[in-house]
Structures are given as C-alpha cells and as structure tokens.
PDB file of C-alpha atoms in Angstrom:
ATOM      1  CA  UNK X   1     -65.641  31.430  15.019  1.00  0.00           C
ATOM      2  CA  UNK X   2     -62.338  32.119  17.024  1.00  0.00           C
ATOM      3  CA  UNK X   3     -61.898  31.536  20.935  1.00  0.00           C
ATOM      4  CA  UNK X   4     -62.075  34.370  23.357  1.00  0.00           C
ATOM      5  CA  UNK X   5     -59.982  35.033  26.187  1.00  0.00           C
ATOM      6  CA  UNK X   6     -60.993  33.722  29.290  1.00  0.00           C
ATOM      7  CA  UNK X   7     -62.475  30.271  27.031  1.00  0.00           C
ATOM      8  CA  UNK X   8     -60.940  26.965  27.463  1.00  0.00           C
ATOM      9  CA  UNK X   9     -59.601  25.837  24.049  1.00  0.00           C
ATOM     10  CA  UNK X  10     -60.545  22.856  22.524  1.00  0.00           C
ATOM     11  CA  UNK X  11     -57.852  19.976  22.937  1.00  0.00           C
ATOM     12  CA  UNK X  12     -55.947  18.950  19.453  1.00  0.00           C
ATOM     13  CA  UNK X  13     -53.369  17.163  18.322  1.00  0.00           C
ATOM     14  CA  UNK X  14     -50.914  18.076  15.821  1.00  0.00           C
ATOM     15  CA  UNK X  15     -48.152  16.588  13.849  1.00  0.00           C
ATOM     16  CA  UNK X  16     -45.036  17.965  15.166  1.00  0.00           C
ATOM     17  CA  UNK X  17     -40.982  17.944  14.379  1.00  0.00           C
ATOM     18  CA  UNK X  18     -38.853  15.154  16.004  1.00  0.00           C
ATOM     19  CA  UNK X  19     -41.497  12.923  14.969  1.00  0.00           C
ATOM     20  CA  UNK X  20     -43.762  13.943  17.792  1.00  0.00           C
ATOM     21  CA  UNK X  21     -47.459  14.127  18.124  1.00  0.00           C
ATOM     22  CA  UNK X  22     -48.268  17.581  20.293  1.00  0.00           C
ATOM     23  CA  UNK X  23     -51.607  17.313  22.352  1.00  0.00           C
ATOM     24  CA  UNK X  24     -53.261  19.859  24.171  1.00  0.00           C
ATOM     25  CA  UNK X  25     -54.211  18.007  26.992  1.00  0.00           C
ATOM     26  CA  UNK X  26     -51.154  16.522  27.623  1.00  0.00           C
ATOM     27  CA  UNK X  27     -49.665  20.203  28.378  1.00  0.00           C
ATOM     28  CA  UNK X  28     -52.058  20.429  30.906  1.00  0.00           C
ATOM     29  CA  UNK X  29     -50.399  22.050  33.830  1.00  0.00           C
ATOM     30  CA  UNK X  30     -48.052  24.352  32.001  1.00  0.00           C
ATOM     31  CA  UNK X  31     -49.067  27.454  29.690  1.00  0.00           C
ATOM     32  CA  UNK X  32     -48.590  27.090  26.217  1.00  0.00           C
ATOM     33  CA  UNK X  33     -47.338  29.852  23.662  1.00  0.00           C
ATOM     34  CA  UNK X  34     -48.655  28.620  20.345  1.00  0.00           C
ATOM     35  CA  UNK X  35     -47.839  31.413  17.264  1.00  0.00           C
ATOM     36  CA  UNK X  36     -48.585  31.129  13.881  1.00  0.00           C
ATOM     37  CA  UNK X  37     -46.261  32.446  11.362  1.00  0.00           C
ATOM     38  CA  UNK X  38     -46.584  32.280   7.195  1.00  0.00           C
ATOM     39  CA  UNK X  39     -44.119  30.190   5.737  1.00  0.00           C
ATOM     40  CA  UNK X  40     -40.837  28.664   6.967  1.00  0.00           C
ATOM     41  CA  UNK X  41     -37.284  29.864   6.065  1.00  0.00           C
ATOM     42  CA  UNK X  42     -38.368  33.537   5.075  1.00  0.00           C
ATOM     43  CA  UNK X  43     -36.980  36.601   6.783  1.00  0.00           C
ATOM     44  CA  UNK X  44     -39.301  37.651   9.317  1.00  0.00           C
ATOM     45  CA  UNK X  45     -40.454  34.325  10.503  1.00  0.00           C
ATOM     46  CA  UNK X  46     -36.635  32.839  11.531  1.00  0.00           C
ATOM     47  CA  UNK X  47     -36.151  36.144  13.588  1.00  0.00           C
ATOM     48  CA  UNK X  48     -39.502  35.514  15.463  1.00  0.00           C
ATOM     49  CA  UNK X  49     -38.302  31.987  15.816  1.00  0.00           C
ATOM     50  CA  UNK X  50     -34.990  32.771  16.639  1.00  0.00           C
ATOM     51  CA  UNK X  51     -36.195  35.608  19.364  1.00  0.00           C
ATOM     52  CA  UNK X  52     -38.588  32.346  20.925  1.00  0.00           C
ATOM     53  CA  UNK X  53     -34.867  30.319  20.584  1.00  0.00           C
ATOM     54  CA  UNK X  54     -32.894  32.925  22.277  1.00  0.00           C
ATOM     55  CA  UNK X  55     -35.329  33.929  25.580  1.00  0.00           C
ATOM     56  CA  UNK X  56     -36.464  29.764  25.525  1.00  0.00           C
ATOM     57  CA  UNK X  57     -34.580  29.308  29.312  1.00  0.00           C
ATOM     58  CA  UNK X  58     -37.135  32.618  30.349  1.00  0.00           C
ATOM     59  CA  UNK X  59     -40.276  30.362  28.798  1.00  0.00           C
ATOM     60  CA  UNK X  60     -39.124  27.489  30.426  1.00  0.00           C
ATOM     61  CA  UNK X  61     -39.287  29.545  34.150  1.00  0.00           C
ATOM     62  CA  UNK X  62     -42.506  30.482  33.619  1.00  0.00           C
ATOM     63  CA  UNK X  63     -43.710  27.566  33.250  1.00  0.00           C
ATOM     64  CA  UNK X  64     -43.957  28.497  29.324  1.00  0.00           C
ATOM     65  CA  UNK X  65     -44.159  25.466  26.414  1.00  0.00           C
ATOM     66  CA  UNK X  66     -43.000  27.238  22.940  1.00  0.00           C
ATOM     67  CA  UNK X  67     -45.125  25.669  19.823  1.00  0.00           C
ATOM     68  CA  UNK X  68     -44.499  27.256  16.153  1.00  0.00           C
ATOM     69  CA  UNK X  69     -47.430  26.939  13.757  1.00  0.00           C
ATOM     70  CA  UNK X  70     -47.048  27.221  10.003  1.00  0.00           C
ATOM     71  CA  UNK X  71     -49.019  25.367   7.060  1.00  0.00           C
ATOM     72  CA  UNK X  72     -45.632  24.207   5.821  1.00  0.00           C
ATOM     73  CA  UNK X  73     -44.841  20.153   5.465  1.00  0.00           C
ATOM     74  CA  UNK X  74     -43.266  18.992   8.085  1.00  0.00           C
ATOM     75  CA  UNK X  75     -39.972  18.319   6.037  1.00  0.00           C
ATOM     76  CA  UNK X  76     -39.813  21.912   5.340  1.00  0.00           C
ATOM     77  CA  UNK X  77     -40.250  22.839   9.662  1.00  0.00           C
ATOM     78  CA  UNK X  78     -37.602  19.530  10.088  1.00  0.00           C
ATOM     79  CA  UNK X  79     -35.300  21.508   8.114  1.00  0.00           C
ATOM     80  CA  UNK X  80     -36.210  25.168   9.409  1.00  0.00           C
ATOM     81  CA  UNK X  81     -35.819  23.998  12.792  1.00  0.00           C
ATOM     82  CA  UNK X  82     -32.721  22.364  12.146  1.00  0.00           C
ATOM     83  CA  UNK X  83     -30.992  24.957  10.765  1.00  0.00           C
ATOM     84  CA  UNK X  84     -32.112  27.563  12.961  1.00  0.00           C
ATOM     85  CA  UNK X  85     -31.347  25.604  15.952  1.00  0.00           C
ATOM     86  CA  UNK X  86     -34.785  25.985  17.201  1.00  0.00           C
ATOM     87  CA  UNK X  87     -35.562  25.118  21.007  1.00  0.00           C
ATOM     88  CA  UNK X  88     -38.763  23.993  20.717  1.00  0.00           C
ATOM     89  CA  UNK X  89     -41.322  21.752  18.622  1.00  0.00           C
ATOM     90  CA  UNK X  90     -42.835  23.275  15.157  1.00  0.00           C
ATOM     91  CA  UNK X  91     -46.069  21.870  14.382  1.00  0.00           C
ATOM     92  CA  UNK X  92     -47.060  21.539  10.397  1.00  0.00           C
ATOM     93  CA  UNK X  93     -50.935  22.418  10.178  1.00  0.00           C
ATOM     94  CA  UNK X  94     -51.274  21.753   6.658  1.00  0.00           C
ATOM     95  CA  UNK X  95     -54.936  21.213   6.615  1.00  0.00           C
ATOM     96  CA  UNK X  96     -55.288  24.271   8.753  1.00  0.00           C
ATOM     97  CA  UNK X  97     -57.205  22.891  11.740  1.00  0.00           C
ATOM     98  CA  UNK X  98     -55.232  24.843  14.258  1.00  0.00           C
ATOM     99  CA  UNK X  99     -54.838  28.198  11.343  1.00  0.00           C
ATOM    100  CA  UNK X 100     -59.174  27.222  11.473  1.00  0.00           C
ATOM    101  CA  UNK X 101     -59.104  26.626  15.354  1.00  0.00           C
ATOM    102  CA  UNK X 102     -57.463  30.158  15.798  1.00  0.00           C
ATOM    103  CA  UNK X 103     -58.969  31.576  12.776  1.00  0.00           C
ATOM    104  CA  UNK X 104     -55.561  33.111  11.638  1.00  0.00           C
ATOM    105  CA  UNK X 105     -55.851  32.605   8.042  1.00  0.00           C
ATOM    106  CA  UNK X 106     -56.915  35.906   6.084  1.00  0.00           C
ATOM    107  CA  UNK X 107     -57.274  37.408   2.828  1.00  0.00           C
ATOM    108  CA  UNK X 108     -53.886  38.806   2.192  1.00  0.00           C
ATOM    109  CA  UNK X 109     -51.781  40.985  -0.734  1.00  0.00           C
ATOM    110  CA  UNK X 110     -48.771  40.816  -2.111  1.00  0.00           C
ATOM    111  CA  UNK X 111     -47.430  42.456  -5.042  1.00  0.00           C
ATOM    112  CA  UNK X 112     -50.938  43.357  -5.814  1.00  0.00           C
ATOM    113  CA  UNK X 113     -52.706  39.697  -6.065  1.00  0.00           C
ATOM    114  CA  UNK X 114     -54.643  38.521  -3.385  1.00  0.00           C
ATOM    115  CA  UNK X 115     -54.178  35.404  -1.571  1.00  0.00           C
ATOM    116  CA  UNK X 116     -55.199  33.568   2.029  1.00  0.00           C
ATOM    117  CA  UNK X 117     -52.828  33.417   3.991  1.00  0.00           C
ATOM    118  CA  UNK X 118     -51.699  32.783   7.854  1.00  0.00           C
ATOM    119  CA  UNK X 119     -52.050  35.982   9.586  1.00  0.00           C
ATOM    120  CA  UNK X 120     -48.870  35.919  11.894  1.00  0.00           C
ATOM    121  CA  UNK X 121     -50.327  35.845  15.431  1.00  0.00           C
ATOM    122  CA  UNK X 122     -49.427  34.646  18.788  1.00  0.00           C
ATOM    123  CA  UNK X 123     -51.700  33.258  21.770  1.00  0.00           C
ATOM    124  CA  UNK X 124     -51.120  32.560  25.293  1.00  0.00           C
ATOM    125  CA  UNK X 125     -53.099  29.206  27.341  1.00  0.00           C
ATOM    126  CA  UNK X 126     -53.374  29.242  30.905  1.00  0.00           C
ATOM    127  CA  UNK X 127     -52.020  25.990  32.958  1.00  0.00           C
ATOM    128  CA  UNK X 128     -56.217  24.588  32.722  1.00  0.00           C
ATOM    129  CA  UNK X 129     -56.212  25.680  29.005  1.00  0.00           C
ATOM    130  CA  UNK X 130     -57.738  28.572  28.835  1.00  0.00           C
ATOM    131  CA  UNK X 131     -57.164  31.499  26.230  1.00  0.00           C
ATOM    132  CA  UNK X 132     -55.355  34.007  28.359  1.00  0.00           C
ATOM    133  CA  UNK X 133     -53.973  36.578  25.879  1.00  0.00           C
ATOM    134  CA  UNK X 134     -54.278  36.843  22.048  1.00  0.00           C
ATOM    135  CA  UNK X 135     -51.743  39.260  19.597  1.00  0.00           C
ATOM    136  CA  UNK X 136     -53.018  39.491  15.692  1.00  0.00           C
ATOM    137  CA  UNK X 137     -51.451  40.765  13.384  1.00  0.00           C
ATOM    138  CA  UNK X 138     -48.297  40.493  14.960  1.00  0.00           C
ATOM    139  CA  UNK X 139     -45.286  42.425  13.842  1.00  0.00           C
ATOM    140  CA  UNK X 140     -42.112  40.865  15.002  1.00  0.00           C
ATOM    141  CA  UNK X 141     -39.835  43.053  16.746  1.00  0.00           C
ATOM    142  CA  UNK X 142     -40.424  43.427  20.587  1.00  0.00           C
ATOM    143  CA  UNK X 143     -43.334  41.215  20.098  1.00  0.00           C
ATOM    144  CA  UNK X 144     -41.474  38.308  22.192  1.00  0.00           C
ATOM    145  CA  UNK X 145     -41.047  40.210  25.268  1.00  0.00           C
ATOM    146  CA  UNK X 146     -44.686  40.949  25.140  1.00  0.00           C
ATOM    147  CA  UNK X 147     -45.620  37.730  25.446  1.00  0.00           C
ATOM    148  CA  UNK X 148     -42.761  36.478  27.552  1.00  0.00           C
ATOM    149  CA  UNK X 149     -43.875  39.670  30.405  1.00  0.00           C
ATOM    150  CA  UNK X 150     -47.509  38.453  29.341  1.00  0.00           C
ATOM    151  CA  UNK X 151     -46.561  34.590  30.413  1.00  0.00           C
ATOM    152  CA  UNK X 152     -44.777  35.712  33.163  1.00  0.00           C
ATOM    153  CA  UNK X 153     -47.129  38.066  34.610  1.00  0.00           C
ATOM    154  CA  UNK X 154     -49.920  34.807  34.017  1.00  0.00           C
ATOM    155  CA  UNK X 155     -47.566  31.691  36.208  1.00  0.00           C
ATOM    156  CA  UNK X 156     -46.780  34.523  39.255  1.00  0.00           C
ATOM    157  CA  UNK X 157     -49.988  35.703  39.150  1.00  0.00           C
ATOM    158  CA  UNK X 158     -50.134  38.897  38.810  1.00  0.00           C
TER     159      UNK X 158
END
C-alpha cells in the first residue's frame, strides 16, 4: 500500500539528528522533501546529500524543508551528517515505518545474493500535506534539480 499523488499523507514522527523529534504536522505550512537513500557514508548517498547541502538556500525559498531517510542508527546519520556538513535533519527509520509508509524497501541484488533493501527514492508534500510528486528508483545525478524545479514550480504555483 503506498500513497498516491494528490493523497494527504499520514502524519508521523520520526527520530531525527540533533536530538530532534520530526513531525509531519508540525511542517504544516511548508512542503517537505523527504528521500530515502540505502545506507549512510557510501558513495552515492553523500553526493545526493551533499547536492540537497549545496542548493539548501534554493529549498529554503521555496518554501522547501529537506528530510534524509535511511534505516541507519541514528549514531551512524549523527556522524554522516556531521562530517558531510549536512544542512538539514536525517531521520533514522530503523523499524522502517516511513521505508513501510512510502513502501521504498525492495528486493534488491548485489554481487549476486538477494537482499531488501531501501529503494533510493525521493517525494515531494504540498504545504496541507499532500503527496505532490514521487521519483523511484532514483539515480542521483541531476535528480536534485528535478525536485528543486518540481518544489519550485509547487510554492509559485505553477
């Protein structure tokens, strides 16, 4: 069961870096970027974070709230975001209600065993929360422009 575009998402609240609790409703007002990546620290998901660090101040004028979603502790997205320099709050879903919520995890292969993993995917809420864009199966480069065009497109509008 995943969420449709155009459906309001079902509030949650998720243990977040900084020592923060992150709840949807309290972002109420402001879209929300929430993406889902596989595992701190590894290549491909600190240049998706770092592309979110580095076009943050663009987020920020559209009205745009940046959360990163792995199943990692939250030690492990302390330290990621640390030494990445990361902008904005990482959220540790390690018993995958948001990966559920979102249905990103998937049967996945590598080196020829299979395994379920987070399919690395990105989604877009509306100021009342609803689901306003969805990218699966994401592959990183150029993918945050998309969604930064895609958020600023949704606050003017257009």
């Amino acid at each position: 069961m995943s969420i449709e575009i155009g459906q309001p998402v079902p509030d949650f609240s998720a243990s977040a870096t900084g020592d923060t609790t992150v709840t949807l409703a309290e972002l109420r007002g402001k879209q929300v970027v929430i993406y889902f990546y596989p595992k701190a620290s590894t290549p491909g998901c600190t240049t998706q974070g770092g592309d979110f660090r580095d076009r943050k101040t663009a987020f920020d004028e559209a009205n745009t709230v940046i959360l990163g979603v792995s199943r990692d502790g939250l030690r492990a997205q302390e330290n990621f975001k640390a030494k990445q320099d990361f902008n904005f709050a990482l959220i540790s879903d390690k018993d995958e209600t948001l990966c559920t919520l979102f249905d990103v995890i998937k049967l996945k292969k590598m080196y020829g065993k299979e395994h379920l993993g987070i399919e690395r995917s990105t989604f877009l809420i509306d100021a009342e929360g609803r689901l306003a864009k969805a990218w699966r199966g994401v592959k990183v480069p150029g993918h945050v422009e998309e969604v930064l065009a895609a958020a600023q497109a949704l606050s003017t509008g257009q």
